[in-house]
């Protein structure tokens, strides 16, 4: 894989740290801003909503920008939003900074996903996506637990300052490693913006986007409210939240790495095996959450399965959106973040029910079940190999 691809992953690491770290900061952040944990969880949805709206919009606006300048601007805007978030005492202002940061993240990720696909041969999109997502999974292993520990020791604001600072070396990496050329040269006769947007009318593309969104919704539903399960249901101390996040991140790194090797040519087996296991895993985690050893083991397993299945489906989005070379990344980003927005919202509604802290885990299982029910009768679309896409 080319070096610029890994430099993009560094920036994705910084952004992934921000997107996921709230899972470990909610117990500290909520009382400081005088809101409930459920309300504070909406910050995750705010970020995701900004990503959903921003991905196609910013990608469309920036499709002819110099690629390096665009990526650099997005990273610096992301850093500035976190600096403002670190000093505010207002929940609405913090909510707004999450939306702004999400717009910057959406623009960066949409351009980066498209750029990644052009840096590798046509049959290596899954591998390229795995490298980019390794930035996110590394964030769950190192960045997110680190933010959780920092938040526990110095307060949640310190974690926000850390993310703002982390963006600076990422910006330097973009500046030094990404060519300054334009994202799409109009002289090459590529598709028009209207033609790229028309790809959204293709049922195959819509299906894989929907499946990716559902699986990611399940991931965020359980992950966002993992801290209360660890400290409440399992009865562990706050520092064990970091351990749980590390295990989830380690599992996700393993899952996305394995899936990156398989998703280009063999997506069907990944979905056929990983889907049912993921479906069983979320209820099992809810039933065994009061047993710390089982809880921590299943957190690792669910991280691996969630990212293996999710990254495979998002790879399918990139293949199905091959007719939209400058917007394909935004479609993948939107699919990921529709799930990231819906998951915590659905999970938050279960906290006030009899399921309590375990409600989000049950909702994750429900969302996976819906995805599998949709995928089964249309499994030929999900399982389509890379060769079929190249020949189309």
Short mmCIF file of C-alpha atoms in Angstrom, two decimals:
data_model
loop_
_atom_site.label_atom_id
_atom_site.label_comp_id
_atom_site.label_asym_id
_atom_site.label_seq_id
_atom_site.Cartn_x
_atom_site.Cartn_y
_atom_site.Cartn_z
CA UNK A 1 0.00 0.00 0.00
CA UNK A 2 1.36 3.49 -0.86
CA UNK A 3 2.68 5.76 1.90
CA UNK A 4 0.10 8.57 1.34
CA UNK A 5 -2.61 6.07 2.24
CA UNK A 6 -1.08 5.58 5.68
CA UNK A 7 -0.75 9.34 6.15
CA UNK A 8 -4.48 9.64 5.49
CA UNK A 9 -5.01 6.96 8.12
CA UNK A 10 -3.19 9.16 10.67
CA UNK A 11 -5.78 11.89 10.18
CA UNK A 12 -8.57 9.31 10.34
CA UNK A 13 -7.08 8.20 13.67
CA UNK A 14 -7.46 11.71 15.11
CA UNK A 15 -11.01 11.99 13.84
CA UNK A 16 -11.93 8.49 14.95
CA UNK A 17 -10.65 9.26 18.43
CA UNK A 18 -13.07 12.18 18.63
CA UNK A 19 -16.02 10.26 17.21
CA UNK A 20 -15.67 7.32 19.58
CA UNK A 21 -14.23 8.89 22.73
CA UNK A 22 -17.60 10.15 23.98
CA UNK A 23 -18.46 6.56 24.92
CA UNK A 24 -15.97 6.85 27.77
CA UNK A 25 -16.62 10.51 28.65
CA UNK A 26 -20.42 10.54 29.01
CA UNK A 27 -20.52 9.81 32.78
CA UNK A 28 -18.21 12.81 33.42
CA UNK A 29 -19.50 15.15 30.72
CA UNK A 30 -23.23 14.86 31.45
CA UNK A 31 -23.26 16.22 35.04
CA UNK A 32 -20.74 18.94 34.19
CA UNK A 33 -23.11 20.32 31.54
CA UNK A 34 -26.21 19.59 33.63
CA UNK A 35 -27.79 17.06 31.26
CA UNK A 36 -28.67 13.38 31.54
CA UNK A 37 -26.43 10.64 30.16
CA UNK A 38 -29.08 9.89 27.53
CA UNK A 39 -29.11 13.54 26.42
CA UNK A 40 -25.31 13.66 26.34
CA UNK A 41 -25.36 10.56 24.13
CA UNK A 42 -27.11 12.69 21.49
CA UNK A 43 -23.73 14.36 20.92
CA UNK A 44 -22.72 11.17 19.10
CA UNK A 45 -25.81 11.47 16.92
CA UNK A 46 -25.09 15.18 16.31
CA UNK A 47 -21.68 14.24 15.01
CA UNK A 48 -23.16 11.53 12.80
CA UNK A 49 -25.90 13.81 11.45
CA UNK A 50 -23.27 16.35 10.46
CA UNK A 51 -21.40 13.55 8.69
CA UNK A 52 -24.54 12.43 6.84
CA UNK A 53 -25.38 15.91 5.59
CA UNK A 54 -21.81 16.97 5.08
CA UNK A 55 -20.44 13.96 3.19
CA UNK A 56 -22.32 14.35 -0.10
CA UNK A 57 -22.60 18.15 0.17
CA UNK A 58 -18.95 18.84 0.88
CA UNK A 59 -17.80 16.16 -1.57
CA UNK A 60 -19.89 17.75 -4.32
CA UNK A 61 -18.58 21.23 -3.53
CA UNK A 62 -14.97 20.11 -3.30
CA UNK A 63 -14.85 17.66 -6.22
CA UNK A 64 -12.69 20.08 -8.24
CA UNK A 65 -10.62 21.46 -5.38
CA UNK A 66 -6.92 20.71 -5.08
CA UNK A 67 -6.99 17.50 -3.07
CA UNK A 68 -4.21 18.40 -0.64
CA UNK A 69 -5.60 21.86 0.12
CA UNK A 70 -9.06 20.43 0.75
CA UNK A 71 -7.84 17.71 3.10
CA UNK A 72 -5.63 20.18 4.98
CA UNK A 73 -8.49 22.65 5.42
CA UNK A 74 -10.80 19.95 6.75
CA UNK A 75 -8.24 18.80 9.33
CA UNK A 76 -7.59 22.32 10.61
CA UNK A 77 -11.32 23.08 10.85
CA UNK A 78 -11.77 19.87 12.81
CA UNK A 79 -9.05 20.92 15.25
CA UNK A 80 -10.57 24.39 15.74
CA UNK A 81 -14.01 22.91 16.51
CA UNK A 82 -12.50 20.81 19.30
CA UNK A 83 -10.70 23.77 20.78
CA UNK A 84 -14.02 25.63 21.05
CA UNK A 85 -15.70 22.53 22.48
CA UNK A 86 -13.02 22.24 25.13
CA UNK A 87 -13.74 25.70 26.59
CA UNK A 88 -17.53 25.95 26.35
CA UNK A 89 -19.83 25.55 29.33
CA UNK A 90 -22.97 25.32 27.19
CA UNK A 91 -24.38 22.03 25.98
CA UNK A 92 -25.98 23.64 22.88
CA UNK A 93 -22.61 25.18 21.94
CA UNK A 94 -20.90 21.83 22.42
CA UNK A 95 -23.62 20.27 20.27
CA UNK A 96 -22.91 22.86 17.55
CA UNK A 97 -19.16 22.23 17.66
CA UNK A 98 -19.83 18.52 17.16
CA UNK A 99 -21.82 19.31 14.03
CA UNK A 100 -19.07 21.59 12.69
CA UNK A 101 -16.42 18.98 13.46
CA UNK A 102 -18.57 16.39 11.72
CA UNK A 103 -18.84 18.51 8.58
CA UNK A 104 -15.06 18.80 8.50
CA UNK A 105 -14.68 15.08 9.16
CA UNK A 106 -17.23 14.28 6.46
CA UNK A 107 -15.40 16.35 3.89
CA UNK A 108 -12.08 14.82 4.82
CA UNK A 109 -13.30 11.23 4.83
CA UNK A 110 -15.28 11.56 1.59
CA UNK A 111 -12.25 12.95 -0.23
CA UNK A 112 -9.90 10.48 1.49
CA UNK A 113 -11.99 7.44 0.54
CA UNK A 114 -12.11 8.58 -3.06
CA UNK A 115 -8.39 9.37 -3.02
CA UNK A 116 -7.60 5.97 -1.51
CA UNK A 117 -9.40 4.21 -4.36
CA UNK A 118 -7.24 6.07 -6.89
CA UNK A 119 -4.00 5.22 -5.09
CA UNK A 120 -4.42 1.46 -5.56
CA UNK A 121 -5.34 -0.91 -8.43
CA UNK A 122 -9.09 -1.27 -9.14
CA UNK A 123 -9.27 -4.68 -7.43
CA UNK A 124 -7.71 -3.48 -4.16
CA UNK A 125 -10.40 -1.11 -2.90
CA UNK A 126 -11.13 -3.35 0.07
CA UNK A 127 -7.47 -3.34 1.09
CA UNK A 128 -7.29 0.44 0.75
CA UNK A 129 -10.45 0.85 2.82
CA UNK A 130 -8.98 -1.45 5.47
CA UNK A 131 -5.91 0.78 5.75
CA UNK A 132 -8.07 3.89 6.17
CA UNK A 133 -10.33 2.20 8.70
CA UNK A 134 -7.26 1.03 10.60
CA UNK A 135 -7.01 4.67 11.64
CA UNK A 136 -10.46 4.37 13.20
CA UNK A 137 -9.80 1.00 14.81
CA UNK A 138 -6.44 2.17 16.15
CA UNK A 139 -8.33 5.10 17.63
CA UNK A 140 -10.56 2.67 19.52
CA UNK A 141 -7.48 0.79 20.75
CA UNK A 142 -5.28 3.72 21.75
CA UNK A 143 -6.94 7.08 21.20
CA UNK A 144 -10.36 6.42 22.73
CA UNK A 145 -9.14 4.62 25.88
CA UNK A 146 -6.44 7.26 26.20
CA UNK A 147 -9.12 9.93 26.02
CA UNK A 148 -11.14 8.04 28.61
CA UNK A 149 -8.19 7.86 31.00
CA UNK A 150 -7.36 11.51 30.37
CA UNK A 151 -10.97 12.42 31.02
CA UNK A 152 -11.01 10.41 34.25
CA UNK A 153 -7.79 12.00 35.52
CA UNK A 154 -8.06 15.57 34.19
CA UNK A 155 -11.68 15.97 33.10
CA UNK A 156 -13.42 15.53 29.75
CA UNK A 157 -12.18 18.91 28.47
CA UNK A 158 -8.60 17.64 28.49
CA UNK A 159 -9.63 14.92 26.05
CA UNK A 160 -11.03 17.53 23.67
CA UNK A 161 -7.80 19.54 23.87
CA UNK A 162 -5.84 16.38 23.13
CA UNK A 163 -7.82 15.74 19.95
CA UNK A 164 -7.31 19.34 18.82
CA UNK A 165 -3.55 18.92 19.29
CA UNK A 166 -3.53 15.51 17.62
CA UNK A 167 -4.85 17.04 14.41
CA UNK A 168 -1.73 19.15 13.94
CA UNK A 169 0.75 16.35 13.10
CA UNK A 170 -2.00 14.80 10.97
CA UNK A 171 -2.23 18.07 9.04
CA UNK A 172 1.53 18.04 8.55
CA UNK A 173 1.29 14.49 7.22
CA UNK A 174 -1.34 15.54 4.69
CA UNK A 175 0.73 18.54 3.66
CA UNK A 176 3.87 16.46 3.12
CA UNK A 177 2.38 13.24 1.77
CA UNK A 178 -0.54 14.12 -0.50
CA UNK A 179 0.05 15.46 -4.04
CA UNK A 180 -1.30 18.93 -4.69
CA UNK A 181 -3.29 17.93 -7.79
CA UNK A 182 -7.01 18.37 -8.19
CA UNK A 183 -9.41 15.68 -7.06
CA UNK A 184 -10.87 15.22 -10.54
CA UNK A 185 -9.45 16.71 -13.70
CA UNK A 186 -12.37 17.74 -15.88
CA UNK A 187 -10.24 17.19 -18.98
CA UNK A 188 -10.38 13.42 -18.44
CA UNK A 189 -14.03 13.30 -19.48
CA UNK A 190 -15.26 11.93 -16.18
CA UNK A 191 -18.96 11.83 -15.28
CA UNK A 192 -20.82 15.03 -14.49
CA UNK A 193 -22.11 15.78 -11.01
CA UNK A 194 -25.65 15.00 -12.20
CA UNK A 195 -24.51 11.60 -13.49
CA UNK A 196 -22.76 10.80 -10.22
CA UNK A 197 -25.82 11.75 -8.18
CA UNK A 198 -27.96 9.59 -10.47
CA UNK A 199 -26.10 6.55 -9.15
CA UNK A 200 -28.24 6.84 -6.01
CA UNK A 201 -31.19 5.60 -8.07
CA UNK A 202 -29.54 2.18 -8.45
CA UNK A 203 -31.25 -0.36 -6.14
CA UNK A 204 -28.03 -2.35 -5.65
CA UNK A 205 -26.22 0.70 -4.31
CA UNK A 206 -29.12 1.69 -2.08
CA UNK A 207 -29.30 -1.85 -0.66
CA UNK A 208 -25.65 -2.09 0.37
CA UNK A 209 -25.80 1.43 1.80
CA UNK A 210 -28.83 0.45 3.88
CA UNK A 211 -27.20 -2.75 5.13
CA UNK A 212 -24.01 -0.88 6.04
CA UNK A 213 -26.06 1.73 7.88
CA UNK A 214 -27.96 -0.91 9.89
CA UNK A 215 -24.83 -2.76 10.96
CA UNK A 216 -23.13 0.49 11.94
CA UNK A 217 -26.25 1.54 13.85
CA UNK A 218 -25.99 -1.68 15.84
CA UNK A 219 -22.31 -1.00 16.52
CA UNK A 220 -22.90 2.53 17.79
CA UNK A 221 -26.03 1.62 19.73
CA UNK A 222 -24.07 -0.78 21.92
CA UNK A 223 -20.72 1.00 21.91
CA UNK A 224 -21.95 4.50 22.81
CA UNK A 225 -23.49 3.30 26.08
CA UNK A 226 -20.88 0.70 26.96
CA UNK A 227 -19.52 2.72 29.89
CA UNK A 228 -22.72 2.47 32.00
CA UNK A 229 -22.77 -1.30 31.41
CA UNK A 230 -19.19 -1.66 32.63
CA UNK A 231 -19.57 0.54 35.70
CA UNK A 232 -23.22 -0.26 36.46
CA UNK A 233 -24.26 -3.75 35.43
CA UNK A 234 -20.79 -5.32 35.76
CA UNK A 235 -19.97 -3.23 38.86
CA UNK A 236 -16.44 -2.37 37.73
CA UNK A 237 -14.57 0.87 38.40
CA UNK A 238 -14.35 3.67 35.83
CA UNK A 239 -10.83 2.67 34.79
CA UNK A 240 -12.27 -0.62 33.50
CA UNK A 241 -14.16 1.40 30.91
CA UNK A 242 -10.81 2.03 29.23
CA UNK A 243 -10.04 -1.68 29.32
CA UNK A 244 -13.36 -2.47 27.67
CA UNK A 245 -12.74 0.17 25.00
CA UNK A 246 -9.27 -1.22 24.30
CA UNK A 247 -10.72 -4.70 23.89
CA UNK A 248 -13.44 -3.45 21.55
CA UNK A 249 -10.84 -1.53 19.55
CA UNK A 250 -8.44 -4.47 19.39
CA UNK A 251 -11.25 -6.66 18.15
CA UNK A 252 -12.30 -4.06 15.57
CA UNK A 253 -8.72 -3.81 14.29
CA UNK A 254 -8.55 -7.56 13.90
CA UNK A 255 -11.94 -7.66 12.20
CA UNK A 256 -11.27 -4.92 9.68
CA UNK A 257 -7.82 -6.37 8.90
CA UNK A 258 -9.19 -9.82 8.13
CA UNK A 259 -12.14 -8.40 6.20
CA UNK A 260 -9.78 -6.22 4.16
CA UNK A 261 -8.18 -9.41 2.82
CA UNK A 262 -11.53 -10.96 1.91
CA UNK A 263 -13.97 -8.20 1.02
CA UNK A 264 -12.69 -7.60 -2.53
CA UNK A 265 -13.15 -11.17 -3.78
CA UNK A 266 -15.14 -13.03 -1.12
CA UNK A 267 -17.66 -10.70 0.56
CA UNK A 268 -20.36 -13.38 0.66
CA UNK A 269 -18.66 -15.67 3.20
CA UNK A 270 -17.85 -12.70 5.45
CA UNK A 271 -21.53 -11.74 5.59
CA UNK A 272 -22.80 -15.34 5.77
CA UNK A 273 -20.57 -16.21 8.74
CA UNK A 274 -20.11 -12.87 10.48
CA UNK A 275 -23.75 -11.78 10.30
CA UNK A 276 -25.32 -14.62 12.33
CA UNK A 277 -22.46 -14.56 14.84
CA UNK A 278 -22.92 -10.83 15.33
CA UNK A 279 -26.66 -11.35 15.78
CA UNK A 280 -26.07 -13.92 18.55
CA UNK A 281 -23.32 -11.87 20.18
CA UNK A 282 -25.32 -8.78 21.18
CA UNK A 283 -28.01 -10.64 23.18
CA UNK A 284 -25.28 -12.82 24.70
CA UNK A 285 -23.47 -9.68 25.82
CA UNK A 286 -26.66 -8.37 27.42
CA UNK A 287 -27.34 -11.64 29.24
CA UNK A 288 -23.77 -12.02 30.52
CA UNK A 289 -23.02 -8.34 31.24
CA UNK A 290 -23.04 -8.93 35.00
CA UNK A 291 -20.12 -11.34 34.65
CA UNK A 292 -17.00 -9.21 34.05
CA UNK A 293 -14.89 -11.89 32.35
CA UNK A 294 -17.65 -12.82 29.90
CA UNK A 295 -18.46 -9.15 29.33
CA UNK A 296 -14.90 -8.24 28.40
CA UNK A 297 -14.46 -11.30 26.16
CA UNK A 298 -17.66 -10.58 24.28
CA UNK A 299 -16.76 -6.90 23.89
CA UNK A 300 -13.67 -8.04 21.97
CA UNK A 301 -15.65 -10.47 19.83
CA UNK A 302 -18.38 -7.94 19.01
CA UNK A 303 -15.79 -5.37 18.03
CA UNK A 304 -14.22 -7.83 15.60
CA UNK A 305 -17.50 -8.99 14.10
CA UNK A 306 -19.01 -5.50 13.87
CA UNK A 307 -16.10 -4.04 11.94
CA UNK A 308 -15.52 -7.11 9.77
CA UNK A 309 -19.13 -7.09 8.61
CA UNK A 310 -19.45 -3.29 8.48
CA UNK A 311 -16.25 -2.70 6.50
CA UNK A 312 -17.19 -5.44 4.03
CA UNK A 313 -20.55 -3.80 3.36
CA UNK A 314 -18.94 -0.37 2.97
CA UNK A 315 -16.47 -1.85 0.50
CA UNK A 316 -19.50 -3.05 -1.47
CA UNK A 317 -20.72 0.57 -1.50
CA UNK A 318 -17.47 1.69 -3.13
CA UNK A 319 -17.79 -1.00 -5.80
CA UNK A 320 -21.46 -0.34 -6.48
CA UNK A 321 -20.75 3.42 -6.71
CA UNK A 322 -17.96 2.96 -9.25
CA UNK A 323 -19.93 5.17 -11.65
CA UNK A 324 -19.52 8.09 -9.22
CA UNK A 325 -15.73 8.36 -8.85
CA UNK A 326 -15.70 11.65 -6.92
CA UNK A 327 -18.79 10.99 -4.77
CA UNK A 328 -18.38 7.27 -4.02
CA UNK A 329 -16.53 8.08 -0.82
CA UNK A 330 -19.33 10.38 0.30
CA UNK A 331 -21.91 7.64 -0.26
CA UNK A 332 -19.86 5.27 1.88
CA UNK A 333 -19.43 7.96 4.53
CA UNK A 334 -23.16 8.72 4.54
CA UNK A 335 -24.02 5.03 4.94
CA UNK A 336 -21.65 4.71 7.89
CA UNK A 337 -23.03 7.75 9.62
CA UNK A 338 -26.72 7.20 9.02
CA UNK A 339 -26.09 4.21 11.25
CA UNK A 340 -23.95 6.18 13.67
CA UNK A 341 -26.75 8.74 14.04
CA UNK A 342 -29.64 6.31 14.35
CA UNK A 343 -27.94 3.81 16.64
CA UNK A 344 -27.45 6.01 19.72
CA UNK A 345 -30.88 7.60 19.29
CA UNK A 346 -32.55 4.20 19.24
CA UNK A 347 -30.41 2.98 22.12
CA UNK A 348 -31.14 6.07 24.25
CA UNK A 349 -34.88 5.36 24.11
CA UNK A 350 -34.28 2.01 25.81
CA UNK A 351 -32.43 3.42 28.83
CA UNK A 352 -35.66 4.44 30.54
CA UNK A 353 -37.27 1.03 30.07
CA UNK A 354 -37.04 -2.06 32.21
CA UNK A 355 -33.95 -3.11 30.27
CA UNK A 356 -32.01 -0.19 31.79
CA UNK A 357 -28.31 -0.12 30.91
CA UNK A 358 -28.73 -3.28 28.85
CA UNK A 359 -31.31 -1.75 26.53
CA UNK A 360 -28.72 -0.52 24.01
CA UNK A 361 -27.26 -4.03 23.70
CA UNK A 362 -30.67 -5.52 22.95
CA UNK A 363 -31.33 -2.78 20.40
CA UNK A 364 -28.02 -3.65 18.69
CA UNK A 365 -29.19 -7.22 18.27
CA UNK A 366 -32.51 -6.01 16.87
CA UNK A 367 -30.78 -3.83 14.27
CA UNK A 368 -28.52 -6.67 13.13
CA UNK A 369 -31.58 -8.91 12.81
CA UNK A 370 -33.24 -6.38 10.48
CA UNK A 371 -30.06 -6.20 8.37
CA UNK A 372 -29.90 -9.97 7.99
CA UNK A 373 -33.59 -10.24 7.13
CA UNK A 374 -33.05 -7.73 4.32
CA UNK A 375 -29.79 -9.27 3.15
CA UNK A 376 -30.89 -12.91 2.97
CA UNK A 377 -33.33 -12.71 0.02
CA UNK A 378 -30.92 -10.37 -1.81
CA UNK A 379 -27.71 -12.11 -0.82
CA UNK A 380 -26.51 -12.35 -4.45
CA UNK A 381 -26.07 -8.57 -4.46
CA UNK A 382 -24.04 -8.55 -1.25
CA UNK A 383 -21.97 -11.56 -2.32
CA UNK A 384 -21.12 -10.23 -5.79
CA UNK A 385 -17.40 -10.67 -6.32
CA UNK A 386 -14.97 -8.04 -7.41
CA UNK A 387 -14.61 -9.55 -10.84
CA UNK A 388 -18.30 -8.99 -11.55
CA UNK A 389 -17.93 -5.31 -10.72
CA UNK A 390 -14.86 -4.92 -12.92
CA UNK A 391 -16.64 -6.49 -15.87
CA UNK A 392 -19.80 -4.38 -15.56
#
